[in-house]
Amino acid sequence: MVKVVILGGGIAGMSAAHELVERGFAVEVYELKSIAGGKARSIKVPDSAAPGKQPLPGEHGFRFFPSFYRHVTDTMKRIPYQPPQGGKLRRVFDNLVDTTRLALAQYEDHKNLIILPDRFPQSLGDLILIFQALLQGATADLLPGELEFFAERVFQLLTSCPERRLGEYEKIGWWDYLDAQNKSIAYQNLLARGLTTSLVASRAELASTKTMGDIFLQLLLGIVDPSNSSADRVLNGPTNDVWIDPWLKYLKARGVDYHFSSRLRSIQTERDAQGNTKISGAIVTDLETKVDRFVTGDVYIAALPAEIIAGLISDDLIQGDPTFANLKRLGTSTAWMNGIQYYLNRDVPVTHGHVLYVDSPWALTSISQTKFWPEFPVEQFGDGQVRGIISAIPSNWGYFINPNTDEVGAINGTLGLKIPKPAQICNPEEIKEEVWEQMKRSLKEKGKPLLKDEDLHSWFLDPDIVHNCCDLATDPDKLDEVLNGALPDFFKDLFLWIHHQNREVNLEEIAEYLNVDQSQARLAVNALVAKGFVGPIPLPVPNEKLHLESSQLSQRFHERLGRERLLYKSRIGDPNANVNGEPLLVNLVNTWVLRPEAHTKIPNFFLASDYVRTNTDLATMEGANEAARRAVNAIIDAYQVKAPYCKIWELKEPIVFAVRRWSDYLRYKQGLPWNGKVSPWYLRLFFPFIALWQLINRWFS
């Protein structure tokens, strides 16, 4: 029996284990945290349960399952689930429930919530909502012609061939593709930024048009498809209760050996008789016993986030597969997208689905959860007094790293409405205050706010956001615990060297310490900047309405920008510093070329994470699951195992534009630009056959 060692126990690692164990492989999983699920996990709020009650449910960030998800939901159909109150055994997939509404919120005083159906109209109520939105003037602030221009851009995406999207649109920013810099503020907020920042934590100015365009089309097609009951689904309870824990139980019952609190120290290599590089094992530290162990298997899968694998890529690994060098740059292509939960004294449902705060400085998204949790009465949590839960995610924390230039930059417009700072330098109390303020100002009906200060019972910020950096500076054991949870040894050692200098260091010094050139040194230190351990962190330029205090702070920063651009200092001990243990990969312009396939040139080493090249092409649970399937299929091929391949789905494309996409493919191959027309004329004769083929393909998929 082939033994597979999986390094990482999040969605990708668990997905790979699931497919492997069902095909007769022996599987061991090593997970850093003491809880399964990775970024998808839910978290029990510490010390929040009264006697006889359950702890309040917290999250790294709320889950949503758009209708175009096929891979992760297929896996969920194969996980048994026993309801908490007993009853008939069902599947985890059955714990997905439809949302029916999408709300657009704006914080200006005269802007009420705009409620839209998030599905093809299925009732008179859905139609009424659409007409109400039109009457409310959902697009009233757009300048003449802007909506038509946006529609033309969408039509171009619909009728462009996949080859053009990858070869051409991958190199174009979403902001530029939509010509947002020449459009109104309303156009920028509603159409250019609304999707990219609120849903996928990316920056519209840097996000790839291929990625953002593909996902926008999938969301749009999910809404207009009459066969979909909803374009979006959510879980009917806390994530670990209704998905992750039953999944882990199933995997263990099938024989998966799952290890918690296991920190990967290094991936070891050896040379075979022909001089080829192979993985010989991995050194893993048990964080509870502090004992190292040498883990061995026949096959190894790295199911680790990009920012972690970037610090584990050794020269030996690069010698075995030179493309691994790209992962060091990809590891800085991240953004912060962390959740905060508000527990309310009364239920404020807002709408039956997600809320997009299209002009909020911190790019908020939220959902009121209790209406979706019929089997988890909110009264059973905490002290029994909570009546509502709003889970919110700020996606714009104020800065970014461009992997194409390695520049660290500030995002303008991210200073808070009440707290005149970007989220990245706010303490937890300030984050709570500012997100609450942005929600209060934005959630309005008939001009009246839906939320009041007296509604707030308590709150919980994702513990991946570590703020007590001053305490860490005086507590070496706590600092070591945080570093072990957030950084591989290579980055940890670099940080500690910078930290112990007690001064600013430049790239030349870092390069000398690491014994690398300055470009490699900059990649390494940017990995620390991306998680908040090292600064300076650029501050955005404040607008005129913000407080003088913040203006002066930003002015002081810009006066020193030229000198500090390439000078770095530890932020541990800075009262304004936040550290993020788990940022999110974002697909920026022209980064597809940096991303690897699931199979590598090292014959017993495979990759399963959301940075792997997939059809999904987005850092999501769906992308992680698809990457895991690709890794398993590659193992089946490499070891000639007699087992069925994992199913891989293509993104859906509308049949009606099939001939136009074919025509565009012919133009693209000739080096011609898109024009949206069908030429040569005889291609139209093939439309019935193309339509029939796609219908058959869709039917059997």
XYZ file of C-alpha atoms in Angstrom:
701
model
C 0.000 0.000 0.000
C 1.345 3.422 -0.992
C 1.752 5.720 2.036
C 1.091 9.432 1.496
C 2.225 12.087 3.972
C 0.150 15.272 3.753
C 1.726 18.392 5.220
C -1.148 20.697 6.152
C -4.618 19.784 7.411
C -6.827 22.563 6.059
C -9.360 22.196 3.244
C -6.696 21.180 0.710
C -5.081 18.626 3.024
C -8.384 17.130 4.131
C -9.633 17.016 0.527
C -6.507 15.166 -0.593
C -6.801 12.760 2.347
C -10.446 12.124 1.479
C -9.757 11.255 -2.164
C -6.697 9.174 -1.309
C -8.172 7.087 1.482
C -11.212 6.273 -0.650
C -8.781 4.914 -3.261
C -6.894 2.629 -0.920
C -3.883 4.766 0.019
C -2.449 4.946 3.539
C -2.626 8.581 4.653
C -1.001 10.633 7.416
C -1.854 14.330 7.884
C 0.197 16.830 9.904
C -1.590 20.043 10.869
C -0.038 23.047 12.632
C -3.073 24.071 14.670
C -4.951 22.193 17.360
C -8.146 22.362 15.279
C -8.887 21.094 11.783
C -10.113 23.152 8.847
C -7.403 25.742 8.211
C -8.766 29.123 7.152
C -12.278 27.636 6.895
C -12.499 26.668 10.561
C -14.897 28.105 13.106
C -13.641 28.941 16.588
C -15.191 28.607 20.008
C -14.823 31.945 21.803
C -12.716 31.331 24.939
C -14.354 31.839 28.346
C -17.704 32.809 26.800
C -19.931 29.926 27.972
C -22.109 30.143 31.061
C -22.849 26.860 32.891
C -24.932 24.595 30.677
C -24.255 26.693 27.572
C -21.940 26.344 24.587
C -19.171 28.867 23.842
C -20.089 31.627 21.443
C -19.264 30.702 17.828
C -16.444 32.683 16.242
C -14.805 32.437 12.831
C -11.690 33.206 10.853
C -14.219 34.454 8.290
C -17.744 33.455 7.251
C -18.215 30.757 4.603
C -20.161 31.130 1.383
C -20.648 28.594 -1.389
C -21.529 30.164 -4.765
C -23.509 27.969 -7.138
C -20.493 27.500 -9.420
C -18.672 25.532 -6.691
C -18.561 21.905 -7.890
C -15.474 20.306 -6.346
C -15.830 21.057 -2.646
C -19.585 20.414 -2.709
C -19.019 17.065 -4.418
C -16.755 16.098 -1.516
C -19.389 17.277 0.975
C -21.861 14.858 -0.608
C -19.630 12.006 0.592
C -19.421 13.046 4.248
C -22.061 11.621 6.635
C -23.620 13.979 9.189
C -25.629 13.275 12.322
C -27.805 16.266 13.421
C -27.084 17.486 16.979
C -30.643 16.764 18.134
C -30.598 13.262 16.655
C -32.749 12.214 13.745
C -31.999 10.783 10.355
C -28.379 10.542 9.194
C -27.728 12.828 6.224
C -24.839 14.299 4.233
C -22.822 17.393 5.070
C -23.911 18.716 1.679
C -27.454 18.834 3.048
C -26.261 21.437 5.551
C -25.959 23.986 2.747
C -28.946 26.320 2.616
C -29.843 28.867 -0.015
C -29.646 32.582 0.506
C -32.294 34.515 -1.402
C -31.120 38.112 -1.161
C -28.066 40.308 -1.689
C -27.932 43.762 -0.120
C -25.863 46.743 -1.237
C -25.113 49.175 1.583
C -23.713 52.711 1.365
C -22.862 54.933 4.310
C -24.091 58.281 2.916
C -27.053 59.596 4.921
C -29.612 59.419 2.109
C -28.650 55.928 0.930
C -30.973 53.142 2.056
C -30.177 49.471 1.696
C -30.724 48.183 -1.816
C -32.063 44.621 -1.622
C -31.781 42.398 -4.676
C -32.614 38.746 -5.313
C -29.428 36.697 -5.624
C -31.108 34.298 -8.032
C -33.139 34.306 -11.213
C -36.553 35.775 -10.276
C -38.642 32.915 -8.923
C -41.531 34.775 -7.367
C -43.480 38.005 -7.473
C -41.442 39.093 -4.455
C -38.211 38.739 -6.427
C -39.597 40.883 -9.250
C -40.826 43.506 -6.804
C -37.318 43.749 -5.307
C -35.817 44.329 -8.741
C -38.286 47.107 -9.519
C -37.764 48.651 -6.086
C -34.016 48.694 -6.682
C -34.551 50.471 -9.980
C -36.828 53.000 -8.326
C -34.348 53.497 -5.484
C -31.797 54.426 -8.095
C -29.265 51.681 -7.517
C -27.239 53.135 -10.371
C -28.494 56.717 -10.123
C -25.092 58.117 -9.200
C -23.441 56.653 -12.285
C -22.699 59.098 -15.070
C -24.491 58.700 -18.418
C -23.014 55.841 -20.405
C -21.129 54.230 -17.530
C -23.537 51.350 -17.023
C -23.552 50.689 -20.765
C -19.748 50.725 -20.831
C -19.609 48.218 -17.979
C -22.084 45.984 -19.806
C -19.850 46.129 -22.897
C -16.878 45.032 -20.791
C -18.908 42.109 -19.439
C -19.998 41.163 -22.966
C -16.363 41.142 -24.038
C -15.543 38.700 -21.239
C -18.479 36.485 -22.192
C -17.358 36.295 -25.820
C -13.590 36.024 -25.283
C -11.951 32.633 -25.639
C -10.163 31.107 -22.601
C -6.837 31.442 -24.408
C -7.274 35.220 -24.682
C -8.279 35.483 -21.057
C -5.098 33.725 -19.978
C -2.699 35.159 -22.547
C -4.017 38.719 -22.602
C -6.390 39.520 -19.729
C -4.107 37.896 -17.130
C -1.692 40.757 -17.821
C -4.338 43.488 -17.483
C -5.565 44.873 -14.170
C -9.284 44.738 -13.471
C -9.218 48.475 -12.754
C -7.677 49.229 -16.145
C -9.920 46.807 -18.006
C -12.948 48.610 -16.583
C -11.322 52.023 -17.225
C -12.213 52.854 -13.635
C -9.661 55.670 -13.318
C -11.683 57.685 -15.853
C -15.073 56.958 -14.332
C -17.158 58.358 -11.480
C -16.704 57.516 -7.816
C -20.005 55.623 -7.953
C -18.719 53.503 -10.835
C -15.483 52.785 -8.987
C -17.232 51.814 -5.743
C -20.186 49.904 -7.143
C -18.797 48.219 -10.241
C -14.999 48.176 -10.052
C -14.348 47.537 -6.362
C -17.577 45.969 -5.157
C -16.672 42.391 -6.108
C -12.884 42.319 -5.991
C -12.332 43.845 -2.581
C -15.421 42.794 -0.645
C -15.492 39.162 -1.736
C -11.923 38.148 -2.508
C -9.778 40.649 -0.563
C -8.023 41.778 -3.714
C -7.260 45.281 -4.870
C -9.058 46.252 -8.070
C -6.052 48.232 -9.303
C -3.805 45.156 -9.156
C -6.172 42.203 -9.540
C -5.901 40.147 -12.712
C -8.754 40.652 -15.184
C -8.642 36.946 -15.978
C -9.291 35.968 -12.368
C -11.761 38.711 -11.524
C -13.513 38.431 -14.869
C -13.928 34.666 -14.621
C -15.307 34.841 -11.090
C -17.589 37.772 -11.885
C -19.035 35.833 -14.814
C -19.565 32.741 -12.661
C -21.421 34.765 -10.033
C -23.455 36.543 -12.705
C -24.325 33.319 -14.519
C -25.346 31.780 -11.211
C -27.882 34.561 -10.717
C -29.388 34.467 -14.220
C -29.551 30.658 -14.468
C -33.220 29.681 -13.907
C -32.166 26.174 -12.859
C -30.370 27.511 -9.768
C -32.432 27.809 -6.615
C -29.874 30.402 -5.486
C -26.551 31.798 -6.642
C -25.214 31.497 -3.105
C -25.433 29.057 -0.222
C -24.281 29.136 3.380
C -23.897 26.536 6.115
C -26.749 25.988 8.559
C -24.520 26.174 11.621
C -20.967 26.903 12.821
C -18.517 25.537 10.261
C -16.764 22.942 12.399
C -20.038 21.670 13.870
C -21.770 21.053 10.542
C -18.829 20.319 8.257
C -15.227 20.095 9.508
C -15.725 17.915 12.593
C -17.966 15.362 10.801
C -15.436 15.346 7.962
C -12.533 14.663 10.305
C -14.535 11.901 11.996
C -15.199 10.305 8.606
C -11.547 10.503 7.552
C -10.356 8.936 10.791
C -12.951 6.173 10.469
C -11.544 5.416 7.010
C -8.044 5.133 8.446
C -6.519 8.597 8.051
C -3.930 9.307 10.770
C -4.448 13.018 11.526
C -1.910 14.780 13.790
C -2.618 18.159 15.406
C -0.141 20.754 16.735
C 2.520 19.582 14.290
C 4.854 22.269 13.029
C 6.698 21.492 9.805
C 10.338 22.429 10.255
C 11.830 21.303 6.950
C 11.336 19.106 3.900
C 14.306 16.794 3.479
C 15.710 15.659 0.132
C 18.055 12.983 -1.163
C 19.474 11.895 -4.524
C 18.664 8.556 -6.107
C 21.154 6.430 -8.063
C 20.570 8.511 -11.171
C 21.182 11.772 -9.317
C 17.515 12.821 -9.292
C 16.129 14.716 -6.304
C 13.533 12.938 -4.165
C 11.858 13.750 -0.845
C 13.268 11.562 1.906
C 11.080 12.849 4.728
C 10.013 15.847 6.773
C 11.040 17.104 10.182
C 7.960 17.920 12.262
C 7.861 19.343 15.790
C 5.093 18.340 18.180
C 4.217 21.729 19.714
C 2.819 20.118 22.854
C 5.779 17.861 23.685
C 8.420 20.005 21.896
C 9.799 16.787 20.387
C 10.970 16.572 16.776
C 10.151 13.548 14.667
C 11.272 12.471 11.214
C 8.164 11.692 9.161
C 8.542 9.382 6.181
C 6.303 8.032 3.442
C 6.323 7.010 -0.193
C 4.673 10.211 -1.398
C 4.478 13.735 0.041
C 1.838 16.400 -0.543
C 2.455 19.990 0.561
C -1.001 21.346 1.369
C 0.364 24.564 2.836
C -0.504 28.241 2.242
C 1.687 30.150 -0.212
C 3.257 32.306 2.501
C 4.296 29.185 4.438
C 5.661 27.098 1.565
C 7.670 30.155 0.475
C 9.752 29.850 3.637
C 10.294 26.098 3.233
C 11.698 26.150 -0.298
C 15.349 25.129 0.040
C 18.119 25.227 -2.540
C 17.862 21.441 -2.802
C 14.171 21.679 -3.662
C 14.868 24.348 -6.271
C 17.584 22.166 -7.764
C 14.998 19.386 -8.077
C 12.404 21.721 -9.591
C 13.576 25.243 -10.555
C 9.984 26.527 -10.724
C 9.862 26.384 -6.901
C 11.819 29.646 -6.904
C 8.613 31.364 -8.058
C 6.893 30.431 -4.809
C 9.099 32.842 -2.886
C 7.628 35.729 -4.842
C 4.112 34.281 -4.802
C 4.326 34.039 -1.019
C 4.095 37.834 -0.722
C 1.006 38.056 -2.973
C -1.366 38.131 -0.027
C -3.944 40.366 1.622
C -5.636 40.447 5.007
C -9.230 39.207 5.177
C -10.151 38.389 8.773
C -13.500 38.152 10.457
C -15.119 39.837 13.432
C -18.375 38.677 15.013
C -20.907 40.902 16.763
C -23.249 39.248 19.251
C -26.470 41.222 19.606
C -29.080 41.700 22.320
C -31.738 41.464 19.611
C -31.752 39.789 16.224
C -31.149 42.201 13.340
C -31.502 39.972 10.263
C -30.787 42.834 7.760
C -31.460 40.567 4.755
C -31.591 36.881 3.867
C -28.042 36.784 2.513
C -24.831 38.760 2.308
C -24.412 42.513 2.535
C -21.776 44.265 0.410
C -20.709 47.655 1.792
C -19.738 49.054 -1.589
C -18.206 52.323 -0.379
C -16.969 51.363 3.082
C -13.317 52.353 3.629
C -12.447 48.901 4.948
C -14.386 47.011 2.226
C -16.811 45.254 4.534
C -18.980 42.236 3.841
C -21.369 40.814 6.430
C -24.131 38.310 7.020
C -26.692 37.863 9.792
C -26.299 34.220 10.677
C -28.922 33.102 13.151
C -31.749 32.851 10.589
C -29.696 30.226 8.749
C -29.038 28.113 11.883
C -32.363 26.429 12.777
C -30.652 23.473 14.500
C -28.418 25.767 16.580
C -30.695 28.085 18.591
C -28.729 31.185 19.458
C -29.950 30.985 23.064
C -27.728 27.952 23.644
C -24.553 30.026 23.225
C -22.678 32.272 25.649
C -24.697 33.493 28.608
C -28.004 32.741 26.898
C -28.759 36.432 26.322
C -27.502 36.688 22.737
C -30.311 36.966 20.184
C -28.460 37.757 16.965
C -25.046 37.292 15.340
C -23.577 39.426 12.572
C -20.360 38.105 11.084
C -18.370 40.768 9.234
C -15.114 40.792 7.306
C -12.960 43.869 6.649
C -11.059 43.074 3.443
C -9.050 46.252 3.072
C -6.501 46.738 5.843
C -4.616 49.588 4.211
C -1.565 48.282 2.368
C -0.455 45.770 -0.256
C 2.631 44.184 -1.792
C 2.862 44.061 -5.584
C 4.628 40.788 -6.500
C 5.465 42.134 -9.949
C 7.595 44.944 -8.501
C 8.051 43.847 -4.850
C 6.860 47.309 -3.854
C 4.993 47.795 -0.578
C 2.255 50.378 -1.074
C -0.587 52.076 0.757
C -4.214 51.968 -0.358
C -5.809 55.393 -0.296
C -9.321 55.732 1.066
C -8.841 53.154 3.826
C -8.825 55.498 6.808
C -11.805 54.781 9.033
C -14.898 56.933 9.411
C -14.601 57.126 13.200
C -11.063 55.869 13.788
C -8.841 57.879 11.412
C -6.447 55.019 10.680
C -6.299 51.993 8.388
C -7.246 48.710 10.033
C -3.678 47.416 9.924
C -2.576 49.788 12.697
C -5.737 49.739 14.823
C -5.938 47.837 18.083
C -8.756 45.269 18.484
C -11.012 47.717 20.303
C -10.544 50.267 17.511
C -11.248 47.611 14.871
C -14.437 46.693 16.707
C -15.481 50.353 16.978
C -14.738 51.200 13.356
C -16.363 48.144 11.751
C -19.416 48.712 13.947
C -19.495 52.384 12.910
C -19.243 51.549 9.212
C -22.063 49.031 9.561
C -24.244 51.436 11.567
C -23.896 54.193 8.993
C -24.505 51.855 6.082
C -27.384 49.657 7.266
C -30.434 51.892 6.882
C -34.073 51.491 5.969
C -36.244 54.542 5.288
C -33.346 56.691 6.399
C -33.161 55.093 9.849
C -30.226 52.962 11.053
C -30.925 49.292 11.692
C -28.201 48.981 14.330
C -27.965 50.843 17.617
C -25.131 50.879 20.145
C -27.376 49.308 22.780
C -27.811 46.287 20.473
C -24.228 45.199 21.020
C -23.850 42.418 23.571
C -20.223 41.425 22.864
C -17.786 40.815 20.032
C -14.953 38.547 18.914
C -12.056 39.268 16.545
C -10.300 36.473 14.672
C -7.379 35.454 16.934
C -5.100 35.349 13.882
C -4.938 39.122 14.405
C -2.398 39.448 17.220
C -2.126 42.966 18.608
C -0.393 42.705 21.980
C 2.951 43.338 20.339
C 4.201 45.337 23.312
C 3.566 42.339 25.562
C 5.324 40.087 23.055
C 8.418 42.284 23.281
C 8.771 41.453 26.972
C 7.598 37.840 26.857
C 10.014 35.670 24.835
C 7.970 32.496 25.371
C 4.775 34.102 24.064
C 6.669 35.639 21.157
C 8.110 32.225 20.306
C 4.602 30.728 20.377
C 3.304 33.390 17.967
C 6.291 32.991 15.658
C 5.931 29.204 15.593
C 2.294 29.586 14.592
C 2.892 32.130 11.856
C 6.357 31.660 10.337
C 8.485 28.820 8.967
C 11.970 28.584 10.470
C 13.619 30.528 7.647
C 11.366 33.556 8.139
C 11.380 33.146 11.914
C 15.176 33.248 12.057
C 15.278 36.313 9.807
C 12.705 38.110 11.921
C 14.538 37.371 15.169
C 17.768 38.677 13.675
C 16.041 41.930 12.638
C 14.224 42.133 15.983
C 17.397 41.786 18.003
C 19.162 44.545 16.058
C 16.972 47.098 17.867
C 17.380 49.421 14.875
C 16.512 49.780 11.223
C 18.393 47.489 8.849
C 18.790 47.812 5.100
C 18.628 45.290 2.288
C 22.386 45.046 2.021
C 22.609 43.913 5.644
C 19.735 41.452 5.210
C 21.329 40.021 2.070
C 24.628 39.601 3.872
C 22.938 37.856 6.805
C 21.045 35.468 4.493
C 23.975 35.109 2.076
C 21.743 35.934 -0.908
C 21.472 38.807 -3.368
C 19.386 41.880 -2.544
C 16.431 40.863 -4.698
C 16.132 37.594 -2.764
C 16.623 39.466 0.493
C 13.760 41.758 -0.402
C 11.443 38.814 -1.080
C 12.330 37.368 2.296
C 11.745 40.564 4.259
C 8.536 41.266 2.300
C 7.204 37.966 3.624
C 7.586 39.456 7.102
C 6.039 42.756 6.012
C 3.059 40.856 4.563
C 2.240 39.408 7.979
C 2.950 42.602 9.905
C 6.108 41.522 11.739
C 8.362 44.051 10.013
C 7.774 47.624 8.868
C 7.470 50.337 7.873
C 3.873 49.900 6.788
C 2.944 52.736 4.392
C 0.033 54.894 5.446
C -2.627 56.021 2.970
C -3.051 59.672 2.078
C -5.979 60.975 4.155
C -8.845 62.837 2.546
C -9.889 66.300 3.643
C -12.712 65.094 5.882
C -10.464 63.141 8.214
C -8.903 64.292 11.436
C -5.756 66.387 11.514
C -4.088 63.859 13.779
C -4.117 61.268 11.000
C -3.053 63.844 8.398
C -0.020 64.759 10.441
C 0.813 61.089 10.932
C 0.633 60.434 7.212
C 2.623 63.570 6.397
C 5.410 62.484 8.726
C 5.473 59.121 7.033
C 5.684 60.564 3.511
C 8.448 62.958 4.553
C 10.525 59.912 5.509
C 9.302 57.617 2.726
C 12.339 57.955 0.502
C 14.711 57.156 3.339
C 12.664 54.342 4.842
C 11.503 52.631 1.674
C 14.236 50.009 1.961
C 14.861 50.215 5.706
C 13.200 47.678 7.974
C 12.572 47.327 11.680
C 10.744 44.885 13.931
C 7.213 46.016 14.766
C 7.118 43.944 17.949
C 6.922 46.536 20.714
C 5.029 49.038 18.527
C 1.656 49.815 20.179
C 0.112 50.341 16.717
C 1.301 47.027 15.268
C -0.878 44.088 14.269
C 0.391 40.687 13.188
C -1.693 38.407 10.972
C -1.038 34.680 11.245
C -3.035 33.755 8.131
C -3.284 36.247 5.266
C -5.075 35.233 2.068
C -3.492 34.634 -1.334
C -4.713 37.092 -3.982
C -4.275 36.643 -7.718
C -2.711 39.847 -8.953
C -1.787 40.818 -12.492
C 0.513 38.385 -14.299
C 1.014 35.998 -11.376
C -0.331 32.894 -13.155
C 3.181 32.400 -14.505
C 4.443 32.128 -10.912
C 1.976 29.442 -9.952
C 2.931 25.753 -10.127
C 1.071 22.660 -11.274
C 0.000 20.084 -8.692
C 2.663 17.681 -9.971
C 6.307 18.737 -9.669
C 9.568 17.592 -11.237
C 10.385 15.797 -7.993
C 8.708 12.425 -8.591
C 7.362 11.841 -5.069
C 6.416 15.452 -4.228
C 3.058 17.059 -5.066
C 1.330 20.352 -4.263
C -2.249 20.853 -3.084
C -3.115 24.415 -2.162
C -5.089 27.323 -3.542
C -2.012 28.757 -5.275
C -1.803 25.722 -7.598
C -3.015 26.286 -11.162
C -6.694 25.347 -11.256
C -9.809 26.096 -13.261
C -11.180 27.864 -10.170
C -8.189 30.240 -10.189
C -9.052 31.827 -6.854
C -7.945 31.399 -3.241
C -11.094 29.679 -2.039
C -12.235 26.382 -0.541
C -13.209 25.390 -4.077
C -9.735 26.147 -5.416
C -8.090 24.239 -2.570
C -10.297 21.197 -3.141
C -9.664 21.223 -6.896
C -5.905 21.495 -6.321
C -6.070 18.486 -4.001
C -7.898 16.479 -6.666
C -5.245 17.377 -9.209
C -2.509 16.233 -6.827
C -4.271 12.902 -6.249
C -4.733 12.369 -9.993
C -1.030 13.046 -10.508
C -0.155 10.472 -7.829
C -2.416 7.903 -9.501
C -0.528 8.486 -12.751
C 2.942 8.519 -11.185
C 2.435 5.296 -9.250
C 0.210 3.624 -11.865
C -2.440 2.909 -9.270
C -5.585 1.202 -10.527
C -8.038 3.721 -9.146
C -10.519 6.163 -10.676
C -9.406 9.736 -11.251
C -10.902 12.521 -9.170
C -13.485 14.467 -11.156
C -12.333 17.920 -12.328
C -14.924 20.409 -13.567
C -14.429 23.291 -15.973
C -15.983 26.664 -15.237
C -19.354 26.992 -16.925
C -19.556 29.037 -20.098
C -22.896 30.192 -21.565
C -23.812 28.093 -24.599
C -25.327 31.034 -26.427
C -21.876 32.607 -26.912
C -20.038 29.426 -27.909
C -19.649 30.387 -31.581
C -18.435 33.859 -30.664
C -15.798 32.378 -28.349
C -14.717 30.010 -31.119
C -14.467 32.920 -33.524
C -12.424 34.865 -30.977
C -10.121 31.858 -30.591
C -9.371 31.965 -34.320
C -8.678 35.702 -34.089
C -6.470 35.258 -31.024
C -4.392 32.602 -32.769
C -3.825 35.077 -35.608
C -2.748 37.799 -33.184
C -5.914 39.841 -33.776
C -7.752 41.751 -31.037
C -11.213 40.855 -29.776
C -14.097 42.341 -31.740
C -17.085 40.304 -30.540
C -18.215 39.355 -34.023
C -18.626 35.934 -35.594
C -16.197 35.621 -38.478
C -15.753 33.953 -40.845
C -19.467 33.745 -41.573
C -19.572 29.953 -41.974
C -18.899 29.480 -38.256
C -22.563 30.302 -37.715
C -23.464 27.035 -39.406
C -21.796 25.181 -36.541
C -23.868 26.800 -33.818
C -26.460 23.966 -33.529
C -23.689 21.371 -33.195
C -21.747 23.390 -30.615
C -24.909 24.022 -28.631
C -25.817 20.325 -28.732
C -22.312 19.298 -27.641
C -22.322 21.702 -24.714
C -25.790 20.597 -23.646
C -24.676 16.958 -23.680
C -21.494 17.832 -21.815
C -23.433 19.778 -19.191
C -25.976 16.980 -18.815
C -23.348 14.326 -18.124
C -21.252 16.574 -15.870
